[in-house]
Amino acid sequence: MRVKLLLVAMFYSACALCDTSNFQVTSVSKRAFIITEKDYGTNIGLIKTDAGVVAIDPMPGEKNLDTLYQIIQQHSKVPVSYVLNTHQHSDHTGGNTYFVEQGSKVVETVSQLPEFTEFVFKSHTSKDKVFYHSKSNSVFVGDIYDTSWHPTFYSGGLSGFNQAIEKILNIGNEDSLIIPGHGKPTSKVELRQFRAHTQAWVEQIKVLKDKGMSVEEIMNNDNVKALLHNFNLANKQNFIPETAFKRFIERTFTVIDSGK
Ligand SMILES: [Zn+2]
């Protein structure tokens, strides 16, 4: 297996008042970590660079920010200097104010961070940023890629999504770790599968839509159910709620109608 991850201790004795049991800290390299609050789910990057400590999307839920701060202190020893965001949704930016109050600076670009390269796309939102940290060979791709949910390419449509994935596949090398906005990090192999599954999903929905089938009828189509299951990487019993399934089809209709 190309992607090697080390799970580090999940107990932090210095944080006496904080409940850290719901946090998982994954070590990518000696200087790069992924921190996740299990219920909240956003993958938070913590990277120790020569220019200072960088946090990517440091949001574990409002009530868990103090605990996140303590965990970061344990790993970095020094405060977070810079905060980067993959996009503007609150589950990624919701911790910005908290970190600014602790002295961190939210930066729009990586110009002050030579270890990073930044790429901008229109896929999940009108401005999605991807951050490549060369020293740890890790690519933080935000919600362009989600390994715990179906794809959400509503802003850029299928073409925006494909452009983003094509470029991400060319970042780093075959051993690069691809860190989605939510869900487990993967290699490029899974990212290629995600792209193929997304393509197949849109094509199938289009065929059924063109036949005049309603959203409800499509929801009951066995092929569509199987295609949805392709995104269930963790093989969850109930992958997504019915309402989310319905909305995914409705939004795919919108993407098809837009011609993007
Ligand atoms: Zn998100």
mmCIF file of C-alpha atoms and ligand atoms in Angstrom:
data_model
loop_
_atom_site.group_PDB
_atom_site.id
_atom_site.type_symbol
_atom_site.label_atom_id
_atom_site.label_comp_id
_atom_site.label_asym_id
_atom_site.label_seq_id
_atom_site.Cartn_x
_atom_site.Cartn_y
_atom_site.Cartn_z
ATOM 1 C CA MET A 1 0.000 0.000 0.000
ATOM 2 C CA ARG A 2 1.416 3.333 -1.081
ATOM 3 C CA VAL A 3 -0.340 5.531 1.438
ATOM 4 C CA LYS A 4 1.155 4.969 4.850
ATOM 5 C CA LEU A 5 -0.505 6.645 7.788
ATOM 6 C CA LEU A 6 0.447 6.471 11.394
ATOM 7 C CA LEU A 7 -2.184 6.894 14.025
ATOM 8 C CA VAL A 8 -0.675 8.745 16.937
ATOM 9 C CA ALA A 9 -1.811 8.772 20.535
ATOM 10 C CA MET A 10 -5.281 10.139 21.043
ATOM 11 C CA PHE A 11 -4.818 11.044 24.688
ATOM 12 C CA TYR A 12 -3.380 14.394 25.695
ATOM 13 C CA SER A 13 -2.672 14.676 29.384
ATOM 14 C CA ALA A 14 -1.879 18.421 29.283
ATOM 15 C CA CYS A 15 -5.467 19.188 28.386
ATOM 16 C CA ALA A 16 -7.067 18.330 31.689
ATOM 17 C CA LEU A 17 -10.389 20.051 31.015
ATOM 18 C CA CYS A 18 -10.729 19.084 27.385
ATOM 19 C CA ASP A 19 -12.343 15.907 26.134
ATOM 20 C CA THR A 20 -9.998 14.802 23.375
ATOM 21 C CA SER A 21 -11.451 11.312 22.990
ATOM 22 C CA ASN A 22 -13.493 12.350 19.960
ATOM 23 C CA PHE A 23 -10.473 13.634 18.100
ATOM 24 C CA GLN A 24 -8.316 11.590 15.792
ATOM 25 C CA VAL A 25 -4.827 12.770 14.918
ATOM 26 C CA THR A 26 -3.183 11.163 11.903
ATOM 27 C CA SER A 27 0.473 11.720 11.202
ATOM 28 C CA VAL A 28 1.326 12.197 7.517
ATOM 29 C CA SER A 29 4.979 12.993 8.193
ATOM 30 C CA LYS A 30 7.035 14.343 11.069
ATOM 31 C CA ARG A 31 5.755 17.809 10.258
ATOM 32 C CA ALA A 32 2.262 17.243 8.903
ATOM 33 C CA PHE A 33 -0.864 15.994 10.652
ATOM 34 C CA ILE A 34 -4.542 15.599 9.935
ATOM 35 C CA ILE A 35 -6.842 16.296 12.876
ATOM 36 C CA THR A 36 -10.491 15.295 12.803
ATOM 37 C CA GLU A 37 -13.282 15.593 15.342
ATOM 38 C CA LYS A 38 -15.193 12.389 14.688
ATOM 39 C CA ASP A 39 -18.749 13.789 14.762
ATOM 40 C CA TYR A 40 -17.940 17.014 12.922
ATOM 41 C CA GLY A 41 -15.762 15.325 10.321
ATOM 42 C CA THR A 42 -13.863 18.172 8.654
ATOM 43 C CA ASN A 43 -10.255 17.179 7.929
ATOM 44 C CA ILE A 44 -8.019 19.806 9.514
ATOM 45 C CA GLY A 45 -4.425 20.101 8.318
ATOM 46 C CA LEU A 46 -1.626 21.018 10.709
ATOM 47 C CA ILE A 47 1.741 21.610 9.056
ATOM 48 C CA LYS A 48 4.932 22.774 10.685
ATOM 49 C CA THR A 49 6.781 24.795 8.044
ATOM 50 C CA ASP A 50 9.991 26.847 8.204
ATOM 51 C CA ALA A 51 7.814 29.961 7.843
ATOM 52 C CA GLY A 52 5.609 29.002 10.806
ATOM 53 C CA VAL A 53 2.823 26.613 11.770
ATOM 54 C CA VAL A 54 -0.032 26.429 9.272
ATOM 55 C CA ALA A 55 -3.569 25.215 9.963
ATOM 56 C CA ILE A 56 -5.844 24.327 7.044
ATOM 57 C CA ASP A 57 -9.613 24.567 7.656
ATOM 58 C CA PRO A 58 -9.281 24.480 11.487
ATOM 59 C CA MET A 59 -12.942 23.865 12.310
ATOM 60 C CA PRO A 60 -13.958 20.907 14.539
ATOM 61 C CA GLY A 61 -17.304 22.424 15.624
ATOM 62 C CA GLU A 62 -17.767 25.561 17.726
ATOM 63 C CA LYS A 63 -17.768 23.782 21.086
ATOM 64 C CA ASN A 64 -14.585 21.847 20.244
ATOM 65 C CA LEU A 65 -12.324 24.771 19.295
ATOM 66 C CA ASP A 66 -10.591 24.939 22.693
ATOM 67 C CA THR A 67 -9.806 21.227 22.499
ATOM 68 C CA LEU A 68 -8.481 21.591 18.958
ATOM 69 C CA TYR A 69 -6.277 24.436 20.130
ATOM 70 C CA GLN A 70 -4.848 22.276 22.918
ATOM 71 C CA ILE A 71 -4.181 19.375 20.572
ATOM 72 C CA ILE A 72 -2.413 21.668 18.110
ATOM 73 C CA GLN A 73 -0.267 23.072 20.934
ATOM 74 C CA GLN A 74 0.720 19.531 21.863
ATOM 75 C CA HIS A 75 1.891 18.790 18.353
ATOM 76 C CA SER A 76 3.372 22.052 17.187
ATOM 77 C CA LYS A 77 4.682 23.441 20.519
ATOM 78 C CA VAL A 78 4.246 26.927 19.050
ATOM 79 C CA PRO A 79 1.008 28.733 18.083
ATOM 80 C CA VAL A 80 -0.537 28.593 14.621
ATOM 81 C CA SER A 81 0.870 31.465 12.547
ATOM 82 C CA TYR A 82 -1.234 31.048 9.430
ATOM 83 C CA VAL A 83 -4.723 29.776 8.638
ATOM 84 C CA LEU A 84 -5.603 28.650 5.116
ATOM 85 C CA ASN A 85 -9.093 27.744 3.891
ATOM 86 C CA THR A 86 -9.952 25.465 0.993
ATOM 87 C CA HIS A 87 -13.264 27.328 0.519
ATOM 88 C CA GLN A 88 -15.618 29.652 2.342
ATOM 89 C CA HIS A 89 -18.184 27.210 3.797
ATOM 90 C CA SER A 90 -18.540 27.521 7.572
ATOM 91 C CA ASP A 91 -17.550 23.912 8.287
ATOM 92 C CA HIS A 92 -14.098 24.960 7.015
ATOM 93 C CA THR A 93 -13.868 28.656 7.987
ATOM 94 C CA GLY A 94 -15.875 28.549 11.234
ATOM 95 C CA GLY A 95 -12.715 28.446 13.355
ATOM 96 C CA ASN A 96 -11.018 31.454 11.703
ATOM 97 C CA THR A 97 -12.188 34.074 14.210
ATOM 98 C CA TYR A 98 -11.134 31.882 17.109
ATOM 99 C CA PHE A 99 -7.633 31.428 15.696
ATOM 100 C CA VAL A 100 -7.304 35.135 14.832
ATOM 101 C CA GLU A 101 -8.091 35.874 18.496
ATOM 102 C CA GLN A 102 -5.186 33.579 19.395
ATOM 103 C CA GLY A 103 -2.866 35.590 17.139
ATOM 104 C CA SER A 104 -3.055 33.602 13.887
ATOM 105 C CA LYS A 105 -3.324 35.305 10.529
ATOM 106 C CA VAL A 106 -5.854 34.146 7.934
ATOM 107 C CA VAL A 107 -4.109 34.324 4.565
ATOM 108 C CA GLU A 108 -5.779 34.417 1.153
ATOM 109 C CA THR A 109 -2.793 33.022 -0.724
ATOM 110 C CA VAL A 110 0.284 30.931 0.012
ATOM 111 C CA SER A 111 2.650 33.712 -1.142
ATOM 112 C CA GLN A 112 4.245 33.872 2.326
ATOM 113 C CA LEU A 113 4.464 30.082 2.562
ATOM 114 C CA PRO A 114 7.124 28.772 0.163
ATOM 115 C CA GLU A 115 6.525 25.119 1.086
ATOM 116 C CA PHE A 116 3.032 25.335 -0.400
ATOM 117 C CA THR A 117 1.649 25.526 -3.919
ATOM 118 C CA GLU A 118 -1.921 26.677 -4.451
ATOM 119 C CA PHE A 119 -4.408 25.847 -7.189
ATOM 120 C CA VAL A 120 -7.814 27.485 -7.692
ATOM 121 C CA PHE A 121 -10.868 25.783 -9.200
ATOM 122 C CA LYS A 122 -14.603 26.154 -9.613
ATOM 123 C CA SER A 123 -16.244 22.895 -8.634
ATOM 124 C CA HIS A 124 -17.784 22.525 -5.158
ATOM 125 C CA THR A 125 -17.951 26.336 -4.815
ATOM 126 C CA SER A 126 -17.116 29.237 -7.128
ATOM 127 C CA LYS A 127 -13.643 29.390 -5.549
ATOM 128 C CA ASP A 128 -12.116 26.118 -4.368
ATOM 129 C CA LYS A 129 -8.482 26.114 -3.350
ATOM 130 C CA VAL A 130 -6.188 23.113 -3.323
ATOM 131 C CA PHE A 131 -2.987 23.269 -1.282
ATOM 132 C CA TYR A 132 -0.003 21.080 -2.033
ATOM 133 C CA HIS A 133 2.616 20.734 0.691
ATOM 134 C CA SER A 134 5.662 19.345 -1.102
ATOM 135 C CA LYS A 135 7.701 18.304 1.967
ATOM 136 C CA SER A 136 4.998 15.924 3.181
ATOM 137 C CA ASN A 137 3.750 15.208 -0.365
ATOM 138 C CA SER A 138 0.187 15.893 0.745
ATOM 139 C CA VAL A 139 -2.587 17.551 -1.241
ATOM 140 C CA PHE A 140 -5.429 19.231 0.651
ATOM 141 C CA VAL A 141 -8.293 19.306 -1.818
ATOM 142 C CA GLY A 142 -11.253 20.507 0.265
ATOM 143 C CA ASP A 143 -14.736 19.448 -0.784
ATOM 144 C CA ILE A 144 -13.911 18.917 -4.453
ATOM 145 C CA TYR A 145 -13.359 15.396 -3.126
ATOM 146 C CA ASP A 146 -15.255 13.814 -0.246
ATOM 147 C CA THR A 147 -14.739 10.186 0.724
ATOM 148 C CA SER A 148 -17.632 10.164 3.201
ATOM 149 C CA TRP A 149 -20.367 11.567 0.937
ATOM 150 C CA HIS A 150 -21.531 11.761 -2.669
ATOM 151 C CA PRO A 151 -19.794 14.334 -4.928
ATOM 152 C CA THR A 152 -21.002 17.945 -4.715
ATOM 153 C CA PHE A 153 -19.892 19.558 -7.974
ATOM 154 C CA TYR A 154 -22.788 22.010 -8.084
ATOM 155 C CA SER A 155 -20.879 25.212 -8.734
ATOM 156 C CA GLY A 156 -18.648 24.087 -11.598
ATOM 157 C CA GLY A 157 -20.803 21.263 -12.942
ATOM 158 C CA LEU A 158 -19.239 18.138 -14.367
ATOM 159 C CA SER A 159 -16.757 20.137 -16.476
ATOM 160 C CA GLY A 160 -15.497 22.141 -13.474
ATOM 161 C CA PHE A 161 -15.215 18.934 -11.478
ATOM 162 C CA ASN A 162 -13.304 17.147 -14.245
ATOM 163 C CA GLN A 163 -10.902 20.061 -14.705
ATOM 164 C CA ALA A 164 -10.173 20.100 -10.970
ATOM 165 C CA ILE A 165 -9.635 16.340 -10.680
ATOM 166 C CA GLU A 166 -7.441 16.240 -13.799
ATOM 167 C CA LYS A 167 -5.190 18.931 -12.340
ATOM 168 C CA ILE A 168 -5.100 17.348 -8.858
ATOM 169 C CA LEU A 169 -4.023 14.041 -10.427
ATOM 170 C CA ASN A 170 -1.045 15.906 -11.907
ATOM 171 C CA ILE A 171 0.082 17.424 -8.602
ATOM 172 C CA GLY A 172 3.017 15.763 -6.836
ATOM 173 C CA ASN A 173 3.466 12.141 -7.859
ATOM 174 C CA GLU A 174 1.692 8.785 -7.647
ATOM 175 C CA ASP A 175 2.576 8.525 -3.953
ATOM 176 C CA SER A 176 0.970 11.852 -3.004
ATOM 177 C CA LEU A 177 -1.575 11.664 -0.222
ATOM 178 C CA ILE A 178 -4.932 13.108 -1.258
ATOM 179 C CA ILE A 179 -6.731 14.638 1.722
ATOM 180 C CA PRO A 180 -10.418 15.267 1.088
ATOM 181 C CA GLY A 181 -12.477 17.866 2.952
ATOM 182 C CA HIS A 182 -14.218 15.016 4.786
ATOM 183 C CA GLY A 183 -13.602 11.278 5.054
ATOM 184 C CA LYS A 184 -10.477 9.209 4.956
ATOM 185 C CA PRO A 185 -7.411 10.354 2.997
ATOM 186 C CA THR A 186 -6.596 8.233 -0.033
ATOM 187 C CA SER A 187 -4.150 7.764 -2.864
ATOM 188 C CA LYS A 188 -4.771 8.878 -6.436
ATOM 189 C CA VAL A 189 -6.167 5.438 -7.245
ATOM 190 C CA GLU A 190 -9.329 6.160 -5.247
ATOM 191 C CA LEU A 191 -9.533 9.677 -6.670
ATOM 192 C CA ARG A 192 -9.580 8.263 -10.213
ATOM 193 C CA GLN A 193 -12.354 5.874 -9.161
ATOM 194 C CA PHE A 194 -14.295 8.782 -7.651
ATOM 195 C CA ARG A 195 -14.023 10.627 -10.967
ATOM 196 C CA ALA A 196 -15.238 7.589 -12.924
ATOM 197 C CA HIS A 197 -18.116 7.024 -10.476
ATOM 198 C CA THR A 198 -19.156 10.669 -10.750
ATOM 199 C CA GLN A 199 -19.112 10.502 -14.540
ATOM 200 C CA ALA A 200 -21.196 7.306 -14.499
ATOM 201 C CA TRP A 201 -23.657 8.859 -12.049
ATOM 202 C CA VAL A 202 -24.317 11.956 -14.177
ATOM 203 C CA GLU A 203 -24.616 9.909 -17.384
ATOM 204 C CA GLN A 204 -27.147 7.517 -15.809
ATOM 205 C CA ILE A 205 -29.244 10.303 -14.294
ATOM 206 C CA LYS A 206 -29.289 12.045 -17.677
ATOM 207 C CA VAL A 207 -30.518 8.909 -19.464
ATOM 208 C CA LEU A 208 -33.376 8.461 -16.970
ATOM 209 C CA LYS A 209 -34.202 12.167 -16.930
ATOM 210 C CA ASP A 210 -34.374 12.173 -20.748
ATOM 211 C CA LYS A 211 -36.839 9.267 -20.538
ATOM 212 C CA GLY A 212 -39.083 11.563 -18.518
ATOM 213 C CA MET A 213 -38.680 9.776 -15.194
ATOM 214 C CA SER A 214 -39.425 11.729 -12.021
ATOM 215 C CA VAL A 215 -36.941 12.191 -9.178
ATOM 216 C CA GLU A 216 -38.932 9.684 -7.095
ATOM 217 C CA GLU A 217 -38.852 7.087 -9.878
ATOM 218 C CA ILE A 218 -35.120 7.585 -10.297
ATOM 219 C CA MET A 219 -34.621 7.120 -6.548
ATOM 220 C CA ASN A 220 -36.166 3.661 -6.897
ATOM 221 C CA ASN A 221 -34.028 2.636 -9.859
ATOM 222 C CA ASP A 222 -31.694 -0.215 -8.889
ATOM 223 C CA ASN A 223 -28.895 0.984 -11.147
ATOM 224 C CA VAL A 224 -29.023 4.439 -9.564
ATOM 225 C CA LYS A 225 -28.927 2.893 -6.077
ATOM 226 C CA ALA A 226 -25.854 0.884 -7.082
ATOM 227 C CA LEU A 227 -24.170 3.980 -8.514
ATOM 228 C CA LEU A 228 -24.853 5.876 -5.282
ATOM 229 C CA HIS A 229 -23.327 3.009 -3.317
ATOM 230 C CA ASN A 230 -20.069 3.495 -5.269
ATOM 231 C CA PHE A 231 -19.503 6.625 -3.167
ATOM 232 C CA ASN A 232 -19.994 4.729 0.097
ATOM 233 C CA LEU A 233 -16.296 4.077 0.650
ATOM 234 C CA ALA A 234 -16.692 3.269 4.339
ATOM 235 C CA ASN A 235 -19.518 0.836 3.509
ATOM 236 C CA LYS A 236 -21.889 2.461 6.002
ATOM 237 C CA GLN A 237 -25.181 0.750 6.768
ATOM 238 C CA ASN A 238 -27.223 3.847 5.967
ATOM 239 C CA PHE A 239 -24.977 5.837 3.678
ATOM 240 C CA ILE A 240 -26.983 9.056 3.351
ATOM 241 C CA PRO A 241 -30.529 10.065 4.404
ATOM 242 C CA GLU A 242 -33.322 9.762 1.811
ATOM 243 C CA THR A 243 -33.648 13.558 1.745
ATOM 244 C CA ALA A 244 -29.973 13.876 0.768
ATOM 245 C CA PHE A 245 -30.370 11.183 -1.912
ATOM 246 C CA LYS A 246 -33.345 13.093 -3.357
ATOM 247 C CA ARG A 247 -31.483 16.395 -3.258
ATOM 248 C CA PHE A 248 -28.443 14.832 -4.962
ATOM 249 C CA ILE A 249 -30.635 13.758 -7.895
ATOM 250 C CA GLU A 250 -32.395 17.147 -8.028
ATOM 251 C CA ARG A 251 -29.081 18.976 -8.041
ATOM 252 C CA THR A 252 -27.720 16.640 -10.715
ATOM 253 C CA PHE A 253 -30.795 17.620 -12.799
ATOM 254 C CA THR A 254 -29.794 21.274 -12.343
ATOM 255 C CA VAL A 255 -26.215 20.543 -13.425
ATOM 256 C CA ILE A 256 -27.471 18.654 -16.519
ATOM 257 C CA ASP A 257 -29.857 21.526 -17.396
ATOM 258 C CA SER A 258 -27.059 24.059 -17.050
ATOM 259 C CA GLY A 259 -25.004 22.137 -19.609
ATOM 260 C CA LYS A 260 -21.850 22.526 -17.486
HETATM 261 ZN ZN ZN B 1 -17.121 20.748 3.975
#
